[in-house]
PDB file of C-alpha atoms in Angstrom:
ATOM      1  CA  UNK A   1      33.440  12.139   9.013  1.00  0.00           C
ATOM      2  CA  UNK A   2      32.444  14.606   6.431  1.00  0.00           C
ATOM      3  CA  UNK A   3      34.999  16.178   4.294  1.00  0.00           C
ATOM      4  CA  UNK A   4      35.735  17.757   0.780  1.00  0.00           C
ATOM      5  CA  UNK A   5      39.170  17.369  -0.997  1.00  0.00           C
ATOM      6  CA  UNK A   6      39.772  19.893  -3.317  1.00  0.00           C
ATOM      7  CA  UNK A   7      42.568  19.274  -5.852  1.00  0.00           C
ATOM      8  CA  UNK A   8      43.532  20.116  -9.339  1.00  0.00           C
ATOM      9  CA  UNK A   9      45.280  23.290  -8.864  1.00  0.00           C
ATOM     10  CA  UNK A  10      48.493  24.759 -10.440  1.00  0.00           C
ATOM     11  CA  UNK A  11      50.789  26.991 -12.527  1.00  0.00           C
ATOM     12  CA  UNK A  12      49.218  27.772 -15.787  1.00  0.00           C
ATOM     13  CA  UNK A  13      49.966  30.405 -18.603  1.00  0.00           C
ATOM     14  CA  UNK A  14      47.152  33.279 -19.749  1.00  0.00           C
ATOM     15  CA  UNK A  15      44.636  31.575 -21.912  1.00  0.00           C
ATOM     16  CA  UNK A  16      45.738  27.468 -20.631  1.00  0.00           C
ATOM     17  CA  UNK A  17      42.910  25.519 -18.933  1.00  0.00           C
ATOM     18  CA  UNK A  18      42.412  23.468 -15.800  1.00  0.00           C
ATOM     19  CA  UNK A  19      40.322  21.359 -14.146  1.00  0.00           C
ATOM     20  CA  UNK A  20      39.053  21.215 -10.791  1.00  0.00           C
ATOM     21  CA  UNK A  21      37.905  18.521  -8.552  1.00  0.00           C
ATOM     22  CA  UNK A  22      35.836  18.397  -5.453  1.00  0.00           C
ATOM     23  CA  UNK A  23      35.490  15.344  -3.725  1.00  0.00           C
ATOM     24  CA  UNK A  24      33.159  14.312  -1.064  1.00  0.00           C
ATOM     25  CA  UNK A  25      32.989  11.949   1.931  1.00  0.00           C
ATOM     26  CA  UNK A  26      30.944  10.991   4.738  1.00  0.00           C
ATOM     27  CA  UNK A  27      27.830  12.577   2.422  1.00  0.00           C
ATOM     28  CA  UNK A  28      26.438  12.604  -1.044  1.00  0.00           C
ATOM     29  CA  UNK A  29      26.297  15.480  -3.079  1.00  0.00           C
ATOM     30  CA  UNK A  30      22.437  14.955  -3.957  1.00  0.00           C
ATOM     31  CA  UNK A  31      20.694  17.457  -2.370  1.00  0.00           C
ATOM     32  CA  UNK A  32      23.093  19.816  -2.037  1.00  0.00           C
ATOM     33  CA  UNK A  33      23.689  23.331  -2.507  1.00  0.00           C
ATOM     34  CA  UNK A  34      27.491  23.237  -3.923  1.00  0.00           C
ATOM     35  CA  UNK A  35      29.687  26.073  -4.629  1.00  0.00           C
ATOM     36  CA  UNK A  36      33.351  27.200  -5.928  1.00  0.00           C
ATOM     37  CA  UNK A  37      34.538  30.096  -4.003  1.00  0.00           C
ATOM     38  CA  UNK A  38      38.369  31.760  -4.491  1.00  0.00           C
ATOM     39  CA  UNK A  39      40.465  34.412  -2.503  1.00  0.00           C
ATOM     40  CA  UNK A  40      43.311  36.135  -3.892  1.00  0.00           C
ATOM     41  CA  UNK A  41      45.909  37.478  -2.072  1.00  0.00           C
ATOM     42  CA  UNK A  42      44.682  40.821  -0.525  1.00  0.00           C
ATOM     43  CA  UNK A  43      40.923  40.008  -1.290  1.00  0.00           C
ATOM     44  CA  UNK A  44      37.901  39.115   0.113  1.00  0.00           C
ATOM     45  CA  UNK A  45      36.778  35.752  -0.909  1.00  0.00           C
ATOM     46  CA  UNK A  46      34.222  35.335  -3.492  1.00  0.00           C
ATOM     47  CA  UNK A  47      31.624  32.799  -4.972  1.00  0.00           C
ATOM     48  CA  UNK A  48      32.651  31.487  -8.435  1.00  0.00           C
ATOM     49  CA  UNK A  49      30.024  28.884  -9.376  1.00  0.00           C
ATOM     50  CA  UNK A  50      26.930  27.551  -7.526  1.00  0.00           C
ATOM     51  CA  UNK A  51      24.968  24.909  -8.294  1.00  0.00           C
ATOM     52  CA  UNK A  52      21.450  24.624  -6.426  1.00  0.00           C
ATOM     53  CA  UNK A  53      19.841  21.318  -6.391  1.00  0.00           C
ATOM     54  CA  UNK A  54      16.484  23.140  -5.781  1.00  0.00           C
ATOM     55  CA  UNK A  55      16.718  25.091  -8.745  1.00  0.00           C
ATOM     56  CA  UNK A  56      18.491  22.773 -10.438  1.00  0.00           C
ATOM     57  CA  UNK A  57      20.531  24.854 -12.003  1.00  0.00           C
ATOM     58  CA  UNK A  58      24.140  26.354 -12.374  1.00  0.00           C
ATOM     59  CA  UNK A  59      25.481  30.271 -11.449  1.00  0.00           C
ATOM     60  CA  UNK A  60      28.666  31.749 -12.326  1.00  0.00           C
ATOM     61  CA  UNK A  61      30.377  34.862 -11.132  1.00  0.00           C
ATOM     62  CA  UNK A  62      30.525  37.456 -14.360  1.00  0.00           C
ATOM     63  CA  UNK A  63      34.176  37.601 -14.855  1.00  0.00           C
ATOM     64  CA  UNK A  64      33.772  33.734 -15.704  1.00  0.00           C
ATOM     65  CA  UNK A  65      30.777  32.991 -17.380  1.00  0.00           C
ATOM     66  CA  UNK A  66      31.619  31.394 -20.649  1.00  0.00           C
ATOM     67  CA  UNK A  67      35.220  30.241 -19.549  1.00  0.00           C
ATOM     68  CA  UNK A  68      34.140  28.290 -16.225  1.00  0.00           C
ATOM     69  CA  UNK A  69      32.027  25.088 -16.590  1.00  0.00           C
ATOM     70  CA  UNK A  70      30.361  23.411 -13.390  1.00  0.00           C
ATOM     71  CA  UNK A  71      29.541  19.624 -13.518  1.00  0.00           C
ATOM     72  CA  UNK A  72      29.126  16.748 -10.923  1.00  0.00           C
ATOM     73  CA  UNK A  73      29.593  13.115 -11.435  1.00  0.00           C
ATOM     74  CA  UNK A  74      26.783  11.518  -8.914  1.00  0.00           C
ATOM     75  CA  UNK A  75      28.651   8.116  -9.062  1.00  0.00           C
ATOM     76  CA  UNK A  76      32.105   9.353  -7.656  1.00  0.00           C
ATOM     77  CA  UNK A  77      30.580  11.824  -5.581  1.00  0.00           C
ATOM     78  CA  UNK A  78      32.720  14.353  -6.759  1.00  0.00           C
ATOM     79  CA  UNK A  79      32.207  18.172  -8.365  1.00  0.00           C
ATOM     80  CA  UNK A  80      34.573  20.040 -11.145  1.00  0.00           C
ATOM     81  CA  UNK A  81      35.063  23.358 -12.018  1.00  0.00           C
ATOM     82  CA  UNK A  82      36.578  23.625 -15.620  1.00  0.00           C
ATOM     83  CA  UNK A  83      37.939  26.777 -15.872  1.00  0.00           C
ATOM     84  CA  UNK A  84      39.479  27.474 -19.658  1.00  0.00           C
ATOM     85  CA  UNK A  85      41.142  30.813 -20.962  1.00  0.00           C
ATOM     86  CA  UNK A  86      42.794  31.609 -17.651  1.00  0.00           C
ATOM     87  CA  UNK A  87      43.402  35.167 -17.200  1.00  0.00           C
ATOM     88  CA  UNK A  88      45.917  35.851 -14.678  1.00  0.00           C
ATOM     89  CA  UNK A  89      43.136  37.792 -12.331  1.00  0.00           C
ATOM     90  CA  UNK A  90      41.973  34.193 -11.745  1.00  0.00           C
ATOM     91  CA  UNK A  91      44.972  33.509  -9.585  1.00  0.00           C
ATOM     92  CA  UNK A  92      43.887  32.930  -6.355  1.00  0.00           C
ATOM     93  CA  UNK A  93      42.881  30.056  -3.860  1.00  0.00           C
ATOM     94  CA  UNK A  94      39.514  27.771  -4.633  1.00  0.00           C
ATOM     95  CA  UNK A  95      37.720  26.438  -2.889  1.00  0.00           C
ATOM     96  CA  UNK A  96      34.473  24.090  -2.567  1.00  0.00           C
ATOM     97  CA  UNK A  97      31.591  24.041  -0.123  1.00  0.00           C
ATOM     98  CA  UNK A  98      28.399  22.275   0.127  1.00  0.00           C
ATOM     99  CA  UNK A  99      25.280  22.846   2.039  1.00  0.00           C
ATOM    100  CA  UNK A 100      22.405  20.863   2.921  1.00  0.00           C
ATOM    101  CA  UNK A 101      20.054  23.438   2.239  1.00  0.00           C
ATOM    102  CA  UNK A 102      19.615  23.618  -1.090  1.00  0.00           C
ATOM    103  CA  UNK A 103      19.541  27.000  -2.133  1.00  0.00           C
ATOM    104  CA  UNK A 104      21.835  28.805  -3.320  1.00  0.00           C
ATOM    105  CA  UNK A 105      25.165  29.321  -2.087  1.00  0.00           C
ATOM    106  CA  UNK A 106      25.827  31.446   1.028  1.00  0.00           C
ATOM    107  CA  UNK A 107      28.833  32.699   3.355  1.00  0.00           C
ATOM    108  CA  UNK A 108      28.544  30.240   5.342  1.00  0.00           C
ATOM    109  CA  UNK A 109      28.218  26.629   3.726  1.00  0.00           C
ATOM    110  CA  UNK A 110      28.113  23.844   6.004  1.00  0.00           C
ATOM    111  CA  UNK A 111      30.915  21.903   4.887  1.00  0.00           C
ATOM    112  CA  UNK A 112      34.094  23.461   3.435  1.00  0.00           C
ATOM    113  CA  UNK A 113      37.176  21.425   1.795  1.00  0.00           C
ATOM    114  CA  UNK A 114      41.089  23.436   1.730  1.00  0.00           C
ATOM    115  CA  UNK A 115      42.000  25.006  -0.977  1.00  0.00           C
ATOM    116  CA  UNK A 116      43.596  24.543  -4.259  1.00  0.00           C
ATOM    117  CA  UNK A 117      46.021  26.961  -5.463  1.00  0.00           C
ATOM    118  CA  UNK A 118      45.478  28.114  -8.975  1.00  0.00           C
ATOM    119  CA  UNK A 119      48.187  30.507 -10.730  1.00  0.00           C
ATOM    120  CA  UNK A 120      47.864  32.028 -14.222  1.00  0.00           C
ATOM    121  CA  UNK A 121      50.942  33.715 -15.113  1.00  0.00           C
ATOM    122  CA  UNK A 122      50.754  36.390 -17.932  1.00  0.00           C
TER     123      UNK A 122
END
């Protein structure tokens, strides 16, 4: 059975740091198209970081480029999303997705773990 377990998530003050973690099962992550997407309450959910295993290579959203850091450890299968400086407009819920495809991240990823809820309080 496929799945991703997203974890990591919680109450943080303006300018603290977390880390997120995506972990996979029932595939490996080589491949992959893998993304960090987030919704905040009253928004449309967005894409945060993508990584593209046919580019081989890493985008982030504007608002966090330079605080957000996207990394995958092959051997436990698993993705992170280090997100430093928290600015309380980062509240929301994140999520991670893969993809078989490749490319770069889309609406609709094939596989899609719950969220994490991430808070940053000012």
């Amino acid at each position: 059975e496929v799945q991703l377990q997203a974890s990591g998530g919680g109450l943080v003050q303006a300018g603290g740091s977390l880390r997120l973690s995506c972990a996979a099962s029932g595939f490996t992550f080589n491949d992959h198209t893998i993304g960090w997407f987030r919704q905040a309450p009253g928004k449309e959910r967005e894409g945060v970081s993508c990584f593209s295993s046919g580019e081989d290579d890493t985008w982030y959203e504007d608002s966090v480029k330079g605080r957000f850091t996207f990394s995958i450890d092959n051997a436990k299968n698993t993705a992170y999303l280090q997100m430093t400086n928290l600015k309380p407009e980062d509240t929301a819920i994140y999520y991670c997705a893969a993809d078989a495809w490749g490319g770069w991240c889309r609406g609709a990823m094939d596989y899609w773990g719950k969220g994490t809820l991430v808070t940053v309080s000012s």
